[in-house]
CSV table of C-alpha atoms in Angstrom, one decimal:
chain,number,residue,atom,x,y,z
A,16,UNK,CA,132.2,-54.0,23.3
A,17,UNK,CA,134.3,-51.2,21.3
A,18,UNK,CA,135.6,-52.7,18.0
A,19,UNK,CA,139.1,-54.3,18.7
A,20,UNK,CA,141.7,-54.6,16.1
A,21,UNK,CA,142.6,-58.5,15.9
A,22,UNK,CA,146.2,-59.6,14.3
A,23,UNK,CA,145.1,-62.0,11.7
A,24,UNK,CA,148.2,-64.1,13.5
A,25,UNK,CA,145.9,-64.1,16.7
A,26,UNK,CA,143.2,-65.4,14.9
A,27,UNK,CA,145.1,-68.5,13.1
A,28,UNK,CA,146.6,-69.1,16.3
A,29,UNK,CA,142.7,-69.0,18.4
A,30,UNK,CA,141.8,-71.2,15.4
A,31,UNK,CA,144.3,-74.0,15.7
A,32,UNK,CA,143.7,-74.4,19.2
A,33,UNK,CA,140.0,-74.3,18.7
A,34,UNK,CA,140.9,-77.5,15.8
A,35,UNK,CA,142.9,-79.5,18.4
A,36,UNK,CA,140.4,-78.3,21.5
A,37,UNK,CA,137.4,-80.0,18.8
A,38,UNK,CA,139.4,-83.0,17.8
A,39,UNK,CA,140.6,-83.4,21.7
A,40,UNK,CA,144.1,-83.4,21.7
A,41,UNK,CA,144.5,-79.5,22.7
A,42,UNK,CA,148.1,-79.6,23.9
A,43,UNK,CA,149.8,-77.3,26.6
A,44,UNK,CA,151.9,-75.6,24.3
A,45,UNK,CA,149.8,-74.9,21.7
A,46,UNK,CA,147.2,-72.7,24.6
A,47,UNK,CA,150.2,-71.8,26.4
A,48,UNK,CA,150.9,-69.6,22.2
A,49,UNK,CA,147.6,-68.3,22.3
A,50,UNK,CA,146.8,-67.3,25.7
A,51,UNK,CA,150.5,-65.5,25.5
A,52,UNK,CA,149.9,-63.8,22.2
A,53,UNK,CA,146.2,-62.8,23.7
A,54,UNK,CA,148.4,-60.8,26.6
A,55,UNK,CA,151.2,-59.4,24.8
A,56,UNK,CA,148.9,-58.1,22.2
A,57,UNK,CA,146.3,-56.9,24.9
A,58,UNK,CA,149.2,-54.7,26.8
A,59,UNK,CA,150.7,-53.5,23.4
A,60,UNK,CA,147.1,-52.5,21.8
A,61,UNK,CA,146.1,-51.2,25.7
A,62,UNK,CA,142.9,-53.2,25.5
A,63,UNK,CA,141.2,-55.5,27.7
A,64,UNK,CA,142.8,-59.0,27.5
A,65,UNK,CA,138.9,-60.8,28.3
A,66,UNK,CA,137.7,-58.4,25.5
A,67,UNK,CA,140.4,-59.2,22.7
A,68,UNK,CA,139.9,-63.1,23.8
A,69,UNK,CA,136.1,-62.7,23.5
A,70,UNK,CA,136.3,-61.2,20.1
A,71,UNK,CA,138.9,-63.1,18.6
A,72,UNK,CA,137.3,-66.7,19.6
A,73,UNK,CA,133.5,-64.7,17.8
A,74,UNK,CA,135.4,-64.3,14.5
A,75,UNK,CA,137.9,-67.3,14.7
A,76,UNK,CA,135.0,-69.7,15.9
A,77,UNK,CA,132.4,-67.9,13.8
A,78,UNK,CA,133.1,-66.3,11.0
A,79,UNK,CA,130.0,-64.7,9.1
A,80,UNK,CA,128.9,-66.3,6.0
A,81,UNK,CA,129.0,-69.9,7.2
A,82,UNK,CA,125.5,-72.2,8.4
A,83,UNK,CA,124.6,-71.6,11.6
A,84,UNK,CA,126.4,-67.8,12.6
């Protein structure tokens, strides 16, 4: 996977829905935000969409330093 340049906005937004999806109580608007920021910044960046997600939710869900990554 080529090395994708994420909007630290994208990854606060991927990491607020990964807090709700956790605590269960992920709401419609708050995936309807990221999956719409994953697309408009996929087009404007010309990168894959699946590829941005997939590396956004790796750093977001596992940042390096932290037990267990």
């Amino acid at each position: 996977m080529a090395d994708i340049e994420i909007p630290e906005s994208l990854i606060e937004l991927e990491r607020a829905a990964w807090a709700e999806q956790k605590a269960g109580a992920l709401t419609v608007k708050t995936a309807d935000a990221v999956q719409r920021a994953y697309r408009e910044h996929a087009a404007s960046a010309g990168v894959s969409r699946l590829e941005l997600e997939m590396a956004t939710k790796r750093v977001a869900r596992h940042p390096e330093g932290e037990p267990g990554t």
